[in-house]
Coordinates of C-alpha atoms and ligand atoms in Angstrom, one line a residue:
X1 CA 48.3 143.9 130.6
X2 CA 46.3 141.6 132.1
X3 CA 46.5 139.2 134.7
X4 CA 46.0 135.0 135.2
X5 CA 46.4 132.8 138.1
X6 CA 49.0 130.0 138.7
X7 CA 45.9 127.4 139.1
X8 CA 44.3 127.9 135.8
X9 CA 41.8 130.5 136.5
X10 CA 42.1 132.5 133.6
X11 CA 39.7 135.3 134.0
X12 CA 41.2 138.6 132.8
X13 CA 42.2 140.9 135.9
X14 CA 43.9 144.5 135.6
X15 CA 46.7 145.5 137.7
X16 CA 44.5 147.5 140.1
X17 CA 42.4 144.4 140.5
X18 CA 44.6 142.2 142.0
X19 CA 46.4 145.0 143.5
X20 CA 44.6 145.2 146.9
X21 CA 44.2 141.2 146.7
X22 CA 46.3 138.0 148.0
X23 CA 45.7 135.1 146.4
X24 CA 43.5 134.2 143.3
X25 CA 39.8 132.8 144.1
X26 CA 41.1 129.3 143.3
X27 CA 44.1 129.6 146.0
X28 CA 46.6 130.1 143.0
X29 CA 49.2 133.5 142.2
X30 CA 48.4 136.4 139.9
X31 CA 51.0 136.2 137.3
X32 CA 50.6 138.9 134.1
X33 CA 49.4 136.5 130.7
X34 CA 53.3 137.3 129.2
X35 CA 56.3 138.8 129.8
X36 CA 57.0 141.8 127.8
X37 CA 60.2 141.4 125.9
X38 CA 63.2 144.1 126.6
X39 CA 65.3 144.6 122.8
X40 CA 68.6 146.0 122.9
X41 CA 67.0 149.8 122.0
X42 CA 65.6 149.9 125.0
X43 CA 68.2 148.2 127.3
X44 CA 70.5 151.2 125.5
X45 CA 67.9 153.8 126.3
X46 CA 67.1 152.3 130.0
X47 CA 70.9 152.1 131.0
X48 CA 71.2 156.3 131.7
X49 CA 67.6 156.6 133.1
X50 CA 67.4 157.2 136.7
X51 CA 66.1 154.5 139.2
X52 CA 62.5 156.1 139.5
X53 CA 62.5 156.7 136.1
X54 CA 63.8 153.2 135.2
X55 CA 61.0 152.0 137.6
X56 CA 58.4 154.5 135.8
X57 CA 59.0 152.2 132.5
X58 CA 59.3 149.1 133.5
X59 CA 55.9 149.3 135.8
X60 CA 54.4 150.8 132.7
X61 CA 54.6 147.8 130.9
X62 CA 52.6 145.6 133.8
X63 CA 50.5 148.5 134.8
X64 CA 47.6 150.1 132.3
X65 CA 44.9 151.1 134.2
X66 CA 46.6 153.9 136.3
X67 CA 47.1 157.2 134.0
X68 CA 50.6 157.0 133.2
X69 CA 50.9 160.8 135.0
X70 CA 49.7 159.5 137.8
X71 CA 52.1 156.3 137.7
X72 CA 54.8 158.2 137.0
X73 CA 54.0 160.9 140.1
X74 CA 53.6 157.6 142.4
X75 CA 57.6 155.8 141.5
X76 CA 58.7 159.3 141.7
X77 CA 57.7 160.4 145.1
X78 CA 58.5 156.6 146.2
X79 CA 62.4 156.3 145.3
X80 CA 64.3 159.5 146.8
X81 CA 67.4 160.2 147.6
X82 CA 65.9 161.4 151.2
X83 CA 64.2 157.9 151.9
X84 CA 66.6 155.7 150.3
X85 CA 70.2 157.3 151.3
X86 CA 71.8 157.7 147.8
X87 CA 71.2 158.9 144.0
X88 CA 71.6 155.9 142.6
X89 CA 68.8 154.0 145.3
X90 CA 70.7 151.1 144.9
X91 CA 74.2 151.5 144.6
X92 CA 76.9 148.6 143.9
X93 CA 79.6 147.8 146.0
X94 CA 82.7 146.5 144.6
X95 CA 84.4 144.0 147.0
X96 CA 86.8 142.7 144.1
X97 CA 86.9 142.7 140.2
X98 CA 83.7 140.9 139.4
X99 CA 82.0 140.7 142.8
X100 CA 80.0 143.5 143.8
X101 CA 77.2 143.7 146.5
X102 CA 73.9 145.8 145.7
X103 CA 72.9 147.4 148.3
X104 CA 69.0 147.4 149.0
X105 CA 69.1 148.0 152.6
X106 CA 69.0 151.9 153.0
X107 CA 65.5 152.5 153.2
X108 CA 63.9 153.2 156.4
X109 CA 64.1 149.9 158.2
X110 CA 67.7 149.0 156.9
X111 CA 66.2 145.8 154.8
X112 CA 65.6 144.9 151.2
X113 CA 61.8 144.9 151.8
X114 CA 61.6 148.6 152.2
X115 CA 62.5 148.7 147.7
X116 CA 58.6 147.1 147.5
X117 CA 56.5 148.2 150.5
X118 CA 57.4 151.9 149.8
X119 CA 56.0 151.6 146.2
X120 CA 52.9 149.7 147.9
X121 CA 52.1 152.0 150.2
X122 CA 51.8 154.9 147.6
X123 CA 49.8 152.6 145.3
X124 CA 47.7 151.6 148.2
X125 CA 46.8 155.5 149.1
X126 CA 46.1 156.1 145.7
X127 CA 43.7 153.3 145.0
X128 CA 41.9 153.4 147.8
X129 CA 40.9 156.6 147.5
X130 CA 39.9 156.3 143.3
X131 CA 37.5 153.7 144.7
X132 CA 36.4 155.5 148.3
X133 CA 37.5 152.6 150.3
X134 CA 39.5 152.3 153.3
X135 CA 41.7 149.2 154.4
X136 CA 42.9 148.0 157.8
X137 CA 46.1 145.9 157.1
X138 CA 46.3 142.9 159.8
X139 CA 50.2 141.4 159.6
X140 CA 52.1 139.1 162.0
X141 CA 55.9 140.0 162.2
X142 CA 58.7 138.6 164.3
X143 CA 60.7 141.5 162.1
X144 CA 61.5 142.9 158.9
X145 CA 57.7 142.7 157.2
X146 CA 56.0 144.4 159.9
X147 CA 58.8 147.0 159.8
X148 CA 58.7 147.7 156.3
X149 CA 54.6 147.6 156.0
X150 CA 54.5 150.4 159.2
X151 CA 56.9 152.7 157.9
X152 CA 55.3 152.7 154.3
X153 CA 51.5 153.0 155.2
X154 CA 52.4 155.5 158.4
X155 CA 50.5 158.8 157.8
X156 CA 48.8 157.1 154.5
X157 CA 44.7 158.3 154.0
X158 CA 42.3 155.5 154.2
X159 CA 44.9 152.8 155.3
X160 CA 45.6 151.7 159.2
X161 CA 48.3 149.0 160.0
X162 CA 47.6 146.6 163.3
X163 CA 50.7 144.7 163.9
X164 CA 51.0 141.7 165.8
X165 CA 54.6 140.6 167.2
X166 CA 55.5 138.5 169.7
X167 CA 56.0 140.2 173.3
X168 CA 59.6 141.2 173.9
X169 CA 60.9 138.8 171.5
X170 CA 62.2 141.0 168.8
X171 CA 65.6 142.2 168.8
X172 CA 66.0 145.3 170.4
X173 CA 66.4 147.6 167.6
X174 CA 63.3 145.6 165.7
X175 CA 61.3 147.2 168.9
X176 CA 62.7 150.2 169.0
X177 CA 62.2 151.1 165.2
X178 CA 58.3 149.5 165.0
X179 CA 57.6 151.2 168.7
X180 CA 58.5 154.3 168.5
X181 CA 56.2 155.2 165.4
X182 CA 54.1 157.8 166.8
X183 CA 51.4 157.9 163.5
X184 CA 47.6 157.6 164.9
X185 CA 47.3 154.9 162.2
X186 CA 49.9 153.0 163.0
X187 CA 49.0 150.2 165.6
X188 CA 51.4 147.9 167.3
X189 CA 50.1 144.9 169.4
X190 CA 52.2 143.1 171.5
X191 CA 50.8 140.0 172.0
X192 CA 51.9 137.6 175.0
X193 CA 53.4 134.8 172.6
X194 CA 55.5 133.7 170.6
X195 CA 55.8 133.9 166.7
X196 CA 53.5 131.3 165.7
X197 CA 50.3 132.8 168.3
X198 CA 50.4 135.6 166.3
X199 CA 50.4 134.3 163.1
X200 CA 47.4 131.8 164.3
X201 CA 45.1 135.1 165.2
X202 CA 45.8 136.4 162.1
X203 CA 44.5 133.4 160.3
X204 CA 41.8 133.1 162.7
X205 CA 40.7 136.6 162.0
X206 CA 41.1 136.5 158.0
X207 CA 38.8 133.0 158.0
X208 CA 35.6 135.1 159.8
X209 CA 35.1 135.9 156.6
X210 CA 31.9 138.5 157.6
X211 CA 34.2 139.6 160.3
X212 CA 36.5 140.5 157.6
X213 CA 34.1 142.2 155.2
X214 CA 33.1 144.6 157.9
X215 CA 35.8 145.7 158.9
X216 CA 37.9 146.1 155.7
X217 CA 41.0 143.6 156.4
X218 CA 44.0 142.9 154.0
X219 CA 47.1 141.8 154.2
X220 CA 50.5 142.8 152.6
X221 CA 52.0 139.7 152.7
X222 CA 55.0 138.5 150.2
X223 CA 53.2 136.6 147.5
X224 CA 51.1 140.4 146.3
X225 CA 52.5 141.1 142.7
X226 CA 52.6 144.7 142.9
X227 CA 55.5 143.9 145.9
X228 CA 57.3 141.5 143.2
X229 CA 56.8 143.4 140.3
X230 CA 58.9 146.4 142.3
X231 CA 61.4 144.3 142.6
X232 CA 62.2 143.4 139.3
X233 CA 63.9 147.0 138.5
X234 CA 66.8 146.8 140.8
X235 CA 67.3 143.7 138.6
X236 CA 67.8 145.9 135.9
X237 CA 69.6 148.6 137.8
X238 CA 72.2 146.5 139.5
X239 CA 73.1 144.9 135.6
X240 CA 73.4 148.4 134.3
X241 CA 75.8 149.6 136.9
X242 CA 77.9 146.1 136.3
X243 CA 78.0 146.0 132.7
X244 CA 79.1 148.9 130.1
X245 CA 76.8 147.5 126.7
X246 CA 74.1 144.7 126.8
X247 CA 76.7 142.4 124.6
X248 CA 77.7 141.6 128.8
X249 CA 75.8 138.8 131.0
X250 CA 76.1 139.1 135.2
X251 CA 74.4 136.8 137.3
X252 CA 73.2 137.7 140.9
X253 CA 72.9 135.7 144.3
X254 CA 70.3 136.0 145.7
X255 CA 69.4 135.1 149.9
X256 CA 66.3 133.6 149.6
X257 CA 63.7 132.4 152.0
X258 CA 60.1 132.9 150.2
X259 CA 61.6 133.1 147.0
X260 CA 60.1 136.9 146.4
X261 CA 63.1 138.0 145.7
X262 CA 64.7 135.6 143.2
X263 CA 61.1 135.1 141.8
X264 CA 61.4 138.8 140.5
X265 CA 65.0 138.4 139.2
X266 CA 63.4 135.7 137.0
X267 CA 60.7 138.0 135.4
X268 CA 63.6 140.3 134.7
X269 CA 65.3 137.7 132.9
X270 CA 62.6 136.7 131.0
X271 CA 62.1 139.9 130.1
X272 CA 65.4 139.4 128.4
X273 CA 68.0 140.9 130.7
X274 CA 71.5 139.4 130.0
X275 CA 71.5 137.2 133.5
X276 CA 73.1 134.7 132.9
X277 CA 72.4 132.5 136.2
X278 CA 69.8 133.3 139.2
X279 CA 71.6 131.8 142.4
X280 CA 69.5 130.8 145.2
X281 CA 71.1 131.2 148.8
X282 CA 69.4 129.6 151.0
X283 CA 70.6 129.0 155.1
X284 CA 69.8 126.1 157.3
X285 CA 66.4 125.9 156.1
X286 CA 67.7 124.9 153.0
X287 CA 63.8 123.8 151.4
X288 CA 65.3 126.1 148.0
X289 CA 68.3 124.1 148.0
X290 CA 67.3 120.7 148.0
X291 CA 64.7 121.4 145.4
X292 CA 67.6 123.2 142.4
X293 CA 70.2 120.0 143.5
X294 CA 67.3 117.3 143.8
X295 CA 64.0 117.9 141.8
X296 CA 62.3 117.1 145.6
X297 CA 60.4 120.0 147.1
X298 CA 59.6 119.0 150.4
X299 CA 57.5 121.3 152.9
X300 CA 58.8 120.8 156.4
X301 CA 56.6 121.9 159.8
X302 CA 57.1 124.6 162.0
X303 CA 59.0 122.1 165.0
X304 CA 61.6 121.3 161.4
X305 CA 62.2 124.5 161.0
X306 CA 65.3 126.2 163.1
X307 CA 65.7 129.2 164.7
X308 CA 68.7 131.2 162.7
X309 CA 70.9 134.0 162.7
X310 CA 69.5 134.8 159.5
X311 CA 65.8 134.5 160.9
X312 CA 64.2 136.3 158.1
X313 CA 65.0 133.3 155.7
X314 CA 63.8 130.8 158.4
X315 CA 61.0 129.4 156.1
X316 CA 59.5 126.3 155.6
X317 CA 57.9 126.5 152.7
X318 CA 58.1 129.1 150.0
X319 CA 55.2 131.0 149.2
X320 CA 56.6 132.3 145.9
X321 CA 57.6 129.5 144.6
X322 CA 54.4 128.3 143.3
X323 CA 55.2 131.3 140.1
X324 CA 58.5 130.0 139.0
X325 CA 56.7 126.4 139.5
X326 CA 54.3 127.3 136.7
X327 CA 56.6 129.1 134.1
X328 CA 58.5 126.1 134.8
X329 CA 55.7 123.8 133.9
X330 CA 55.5 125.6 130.6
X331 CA 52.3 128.0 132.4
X332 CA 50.7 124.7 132.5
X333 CA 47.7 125.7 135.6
X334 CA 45.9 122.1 135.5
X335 CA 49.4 121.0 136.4
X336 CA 50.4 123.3 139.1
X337 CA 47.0 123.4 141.0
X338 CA 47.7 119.3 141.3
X339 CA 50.9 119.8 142.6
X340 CA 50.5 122.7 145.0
X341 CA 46.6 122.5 145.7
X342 CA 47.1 119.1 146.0
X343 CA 50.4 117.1 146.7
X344 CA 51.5 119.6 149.0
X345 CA 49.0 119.9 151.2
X346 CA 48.2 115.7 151.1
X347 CA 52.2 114.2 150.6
X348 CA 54.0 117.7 151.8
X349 CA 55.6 118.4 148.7
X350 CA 56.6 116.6 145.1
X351 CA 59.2 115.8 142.8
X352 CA 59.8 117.1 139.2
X353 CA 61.6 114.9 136.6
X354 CA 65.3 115.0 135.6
X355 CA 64.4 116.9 132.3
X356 CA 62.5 119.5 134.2
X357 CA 65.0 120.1 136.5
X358 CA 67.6 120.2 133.4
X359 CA 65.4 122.9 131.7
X360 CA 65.4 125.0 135.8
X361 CA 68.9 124.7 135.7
X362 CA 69.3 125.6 132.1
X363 CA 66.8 127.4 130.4
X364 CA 65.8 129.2 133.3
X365 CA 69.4 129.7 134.7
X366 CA 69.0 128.8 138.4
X367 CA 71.6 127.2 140.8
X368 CA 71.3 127.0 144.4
X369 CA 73.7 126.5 147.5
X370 CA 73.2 126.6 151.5
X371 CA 75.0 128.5 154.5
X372 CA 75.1 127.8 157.8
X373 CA 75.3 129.5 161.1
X374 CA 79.7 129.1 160.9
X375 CA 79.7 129.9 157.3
X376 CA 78.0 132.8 158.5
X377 CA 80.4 133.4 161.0
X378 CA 83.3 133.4 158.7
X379 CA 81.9 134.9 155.8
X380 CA 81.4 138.0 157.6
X381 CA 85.1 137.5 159.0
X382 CA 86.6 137.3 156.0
X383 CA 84.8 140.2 154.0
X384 CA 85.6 142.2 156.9
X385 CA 89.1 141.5 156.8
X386 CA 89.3 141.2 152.9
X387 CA 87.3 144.3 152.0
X388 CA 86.7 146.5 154.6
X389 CA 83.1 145.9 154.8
X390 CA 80.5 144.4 156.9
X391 CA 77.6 142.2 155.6
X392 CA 74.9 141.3 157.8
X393 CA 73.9 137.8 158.1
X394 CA 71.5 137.2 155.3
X395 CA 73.8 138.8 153.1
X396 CA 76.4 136.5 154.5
X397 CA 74.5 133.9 153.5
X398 CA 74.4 134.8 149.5
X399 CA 78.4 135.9 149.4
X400 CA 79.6 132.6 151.1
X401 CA 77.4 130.7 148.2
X402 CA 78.7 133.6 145.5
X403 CA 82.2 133.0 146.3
X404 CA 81.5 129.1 145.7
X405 CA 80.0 129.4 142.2
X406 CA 80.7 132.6 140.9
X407 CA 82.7 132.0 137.7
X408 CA 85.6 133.9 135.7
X409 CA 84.5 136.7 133.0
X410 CA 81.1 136.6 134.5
X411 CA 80.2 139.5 137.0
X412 CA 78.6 138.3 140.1
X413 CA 76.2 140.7 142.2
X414 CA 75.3 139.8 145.3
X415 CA 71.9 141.4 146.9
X416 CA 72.5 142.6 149.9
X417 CA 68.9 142.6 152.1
X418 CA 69.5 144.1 155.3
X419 CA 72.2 146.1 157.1
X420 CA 74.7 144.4 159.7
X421 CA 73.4 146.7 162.6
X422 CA 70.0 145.2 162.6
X423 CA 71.8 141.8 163.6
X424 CA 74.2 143.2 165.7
X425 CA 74.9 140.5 168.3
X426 CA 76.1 138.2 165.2
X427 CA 78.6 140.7 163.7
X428 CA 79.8 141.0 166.9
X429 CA 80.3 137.0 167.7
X430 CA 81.9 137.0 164.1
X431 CA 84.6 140.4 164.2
X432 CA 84.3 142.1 167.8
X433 CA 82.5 145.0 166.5
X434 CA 79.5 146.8 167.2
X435 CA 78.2 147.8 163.9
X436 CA 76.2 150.7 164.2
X437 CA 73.2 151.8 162.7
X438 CA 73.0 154.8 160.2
X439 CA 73.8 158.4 161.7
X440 CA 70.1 159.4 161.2
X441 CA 68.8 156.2 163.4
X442 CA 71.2 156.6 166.4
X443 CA 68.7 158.0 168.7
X444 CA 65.6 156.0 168.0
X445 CA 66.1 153.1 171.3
X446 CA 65.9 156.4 173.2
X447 CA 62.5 157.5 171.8
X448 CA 59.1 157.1 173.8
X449 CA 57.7 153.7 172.7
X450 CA 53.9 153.5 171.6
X451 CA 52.5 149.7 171.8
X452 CA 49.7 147.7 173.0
X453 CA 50.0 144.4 175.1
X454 CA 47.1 141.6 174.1
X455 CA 46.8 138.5 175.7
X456 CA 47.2 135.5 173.0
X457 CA 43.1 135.9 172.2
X458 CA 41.3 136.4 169.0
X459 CA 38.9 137.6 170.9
X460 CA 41.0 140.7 172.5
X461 CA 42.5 141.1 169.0
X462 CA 39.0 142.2 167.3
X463 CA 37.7 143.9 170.2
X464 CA 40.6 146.3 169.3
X465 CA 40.0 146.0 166.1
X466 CA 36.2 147.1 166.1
X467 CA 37.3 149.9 168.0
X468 CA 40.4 151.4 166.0
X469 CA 39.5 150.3 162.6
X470 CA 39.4 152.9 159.6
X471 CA 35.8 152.9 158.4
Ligands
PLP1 C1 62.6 138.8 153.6 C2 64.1 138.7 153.7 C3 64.8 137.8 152.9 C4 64.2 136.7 152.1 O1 63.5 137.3 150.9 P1 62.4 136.4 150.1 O2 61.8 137.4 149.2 O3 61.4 136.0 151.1 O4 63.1 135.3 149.5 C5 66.2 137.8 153.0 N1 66.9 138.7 153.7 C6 66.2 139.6 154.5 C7 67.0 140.6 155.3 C8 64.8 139.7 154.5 O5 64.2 140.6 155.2

């Protein structure tokens, strides 16, 4: 398999190429040059497997130029009972006859994005040492990424993590969980800011291009393909658990704010699993939405974009977006490098035509709807009191737009990214209760805390880097 970009450049890259890369030289997204097709044999065969063996064939198809042994050895020491809670990885949830949730929230930081960064950080390791290279991964995080990167690269040879949050802004359990990481490679910087000064150092430090030669720097940020491609198997193993024979179609909703997520539910079904629609659940930043109900995708600026109880969809523009984009286009590159290295950086976004749209919403399955901070509210009261469950907010989001279009006969999954105790004061406001976090993570606001505080400098950011750097 080998691998193009969204903007044309059609150079043929392998898998561990464009593994330790972001975007393509000509600012597009690696994509692989087709999507294997999936028959009914194998759907048959696939259905029994075990999630790391599921994942084991479905990587195999993307991924040639790791010996399958060692592929296999990689998924398999990944997805564990021990880090992810349960046999099945990612269990389903039935609230009623035809809705289930999936969970993917039981990994170590209690949201969906552990299910990729795991797998990324054992790739990573392996990689970098084949080629005798080390990496210093430079993230900004006002939450779940920075999370999920530090506890999948903690302990990893040849890798060190230098986090960047903003200074007693993250909700106390965030802290607790990043702070109290006691690996030596592990670096948490707290920097006296807000949100949007760490993401500017970060930039700042990426553009000194020698800078960033010299000192090894990369990113794990949500547009890698290795993190998307990980994704697409709970695709797979959420329609097995649903369905009984492949003759079935489910569709899933999915709470969407760079469109990672949905993006890899996509490649599953055009792989050719039975989903029958791909729902996109966006909250008040509802950039998805108005795109799948207007054709218009419109970019908004940071001073558009609100604050949320569901913060980790608090985007305002999608950065994965730019793959469905293409395969929408019919993988036309000329096309989508004019429309996303061009329109949206000089208009702020485009429009497609009605047929397009038609072919979005039909061939490709999609549909979209848009939650708010009440819906939020009530959706978690009312699955509370319905089911007996608690949803966090992002969750929230997806079930209040699943109840609205999920339709009779048809299976509905929806994905549930994060656990309510990481969003605590929001279950609260909606049902009075404290949810609490898994037995296991009880004790960790008590644990010494190991961080850094950095004045909002790039300056002060590489003077620590030159001097804790893995060379
Ligand atoms: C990251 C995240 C999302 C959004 O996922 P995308 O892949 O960016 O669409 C939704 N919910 C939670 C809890 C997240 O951490």
């Amino acid at each position: 398999m080998k691998y193009l970009s969204t903007r044309g450049d059609a150079t043929p890259r392998g898998f561990s190429d464009i593994l330790l890369e972001g975007l393509a030289p000509d600012g597009g997204l690696y994509l692989p040059t087709h999507y294997p097709k999936v028959d009914g044999a194998t759907l048959a065969r696939w259905r029994t497997l075990a999630y790391a063996d599921l994942a084991v064939e479905i990587l195999g198809l993307y991924v040639d130029d790791i010996p399958a042994a060692d592929l296999r050895r990689l998924v398999r020491a990944t997805y564990t009972e021990a880090v992810f809670g349960t046999a099945a990885i990612t269990p389903l949830k039935r609230l009623d006859d035809g809705l289930h949730l999936q969970a993917l929230s039981n990994g170590p930081t209690l949201a969906f994005k552990d299910m990729a960064m795991q797998l990324l950080g054992q790739l990573f390791e392996y990689e970098l040492a084949r080629r005798g290279e080390a990496l210093n991964i430079l993230g900004a995080t006002s939450g779940d990424t920075g999370s999920a990167a530090e506890y999948a690269m903690r302990g990893k040879r040849g890798i060190s993590v230098f986090m960047l949050s903003p200074h007693g802004r993250m909700s106390p359990f965030q802290q607790a969980q990043m702070f109290s990481l006691q690996d030596a490679n592990i670096h948490n910087l707290a920097v006296e800011g807000v949100f949007d000064d760490c993401q500017d150092i970060v930039k700042a430090v990426s553009n000194d291009l020698a800078f960033k030669r010299r000192w090894r720097i990369g990113t794990v940020n949500s547009i890698n393909w290795a993190r998307l491609l990980a994704q697409v198997v709970y695709y797979f193993a959420g329609y097995f658990q649903a369905t009984r024979s492949d003759a079935e179609a489910v569709s899933f909703t999915v709470p969407s704010g760079n469109f990672g997520n949905v993006c890899a539910g996509h490649v599953a079904r055009m792989m050719g699993l039975p989903i029958r629609r791909l729902v996109v659940a966006t909250n008040e930043n509802d950039v998805l939405d108005e795109f799948f109900r207007t054709g218009a995708y419109r970019v908004r600026g940071s001073a558009e974009t609100q604050e949320t109880s569901s913060p980790s969809m608090d985007i305002s523009k999608a950065s994965n977006f730019e793959r469905f984009v293409f395969d929408l286009l019919g993988r036309d590159g000329a096309a989508t490098a004019r429309l996303f290295g061009e329109q949206v950086p000089r208009q702020g976004g485009f429009t497609l035509d009605a047929d397009t749209m038609a072919r979005a919403r039909g061939d490709f399955g999609f549909s979209s709807g848009r939650s708010t901070h009440a819906d939020r509210l009530a959706t978690i009261r009312r699955c509370w009191q319905q089911h007996g469950t608690l949803v966090d907010t992002h969750t929230a989001d997806g079930l209040k737009v699943a109840w609205e279009q999920r339709e009779s006969g048809v299976p509905m999954i929806v994905l549930e990214t994060a656990l309510p105790a990481k969003f605590a004061a929001t279950i609260r406001e909606a049902t009075g209760i404290d949810p609490e976090p898994p037995p296991g993570l009880r004790h960790l606001e008590s644990l010494p805390r190991r961080f850094t505080v950095v004045p909002p400098d790039v300056a002060a950011v590489k003077a620590y880097l030159e001097l804790h750097a893995t060379a």
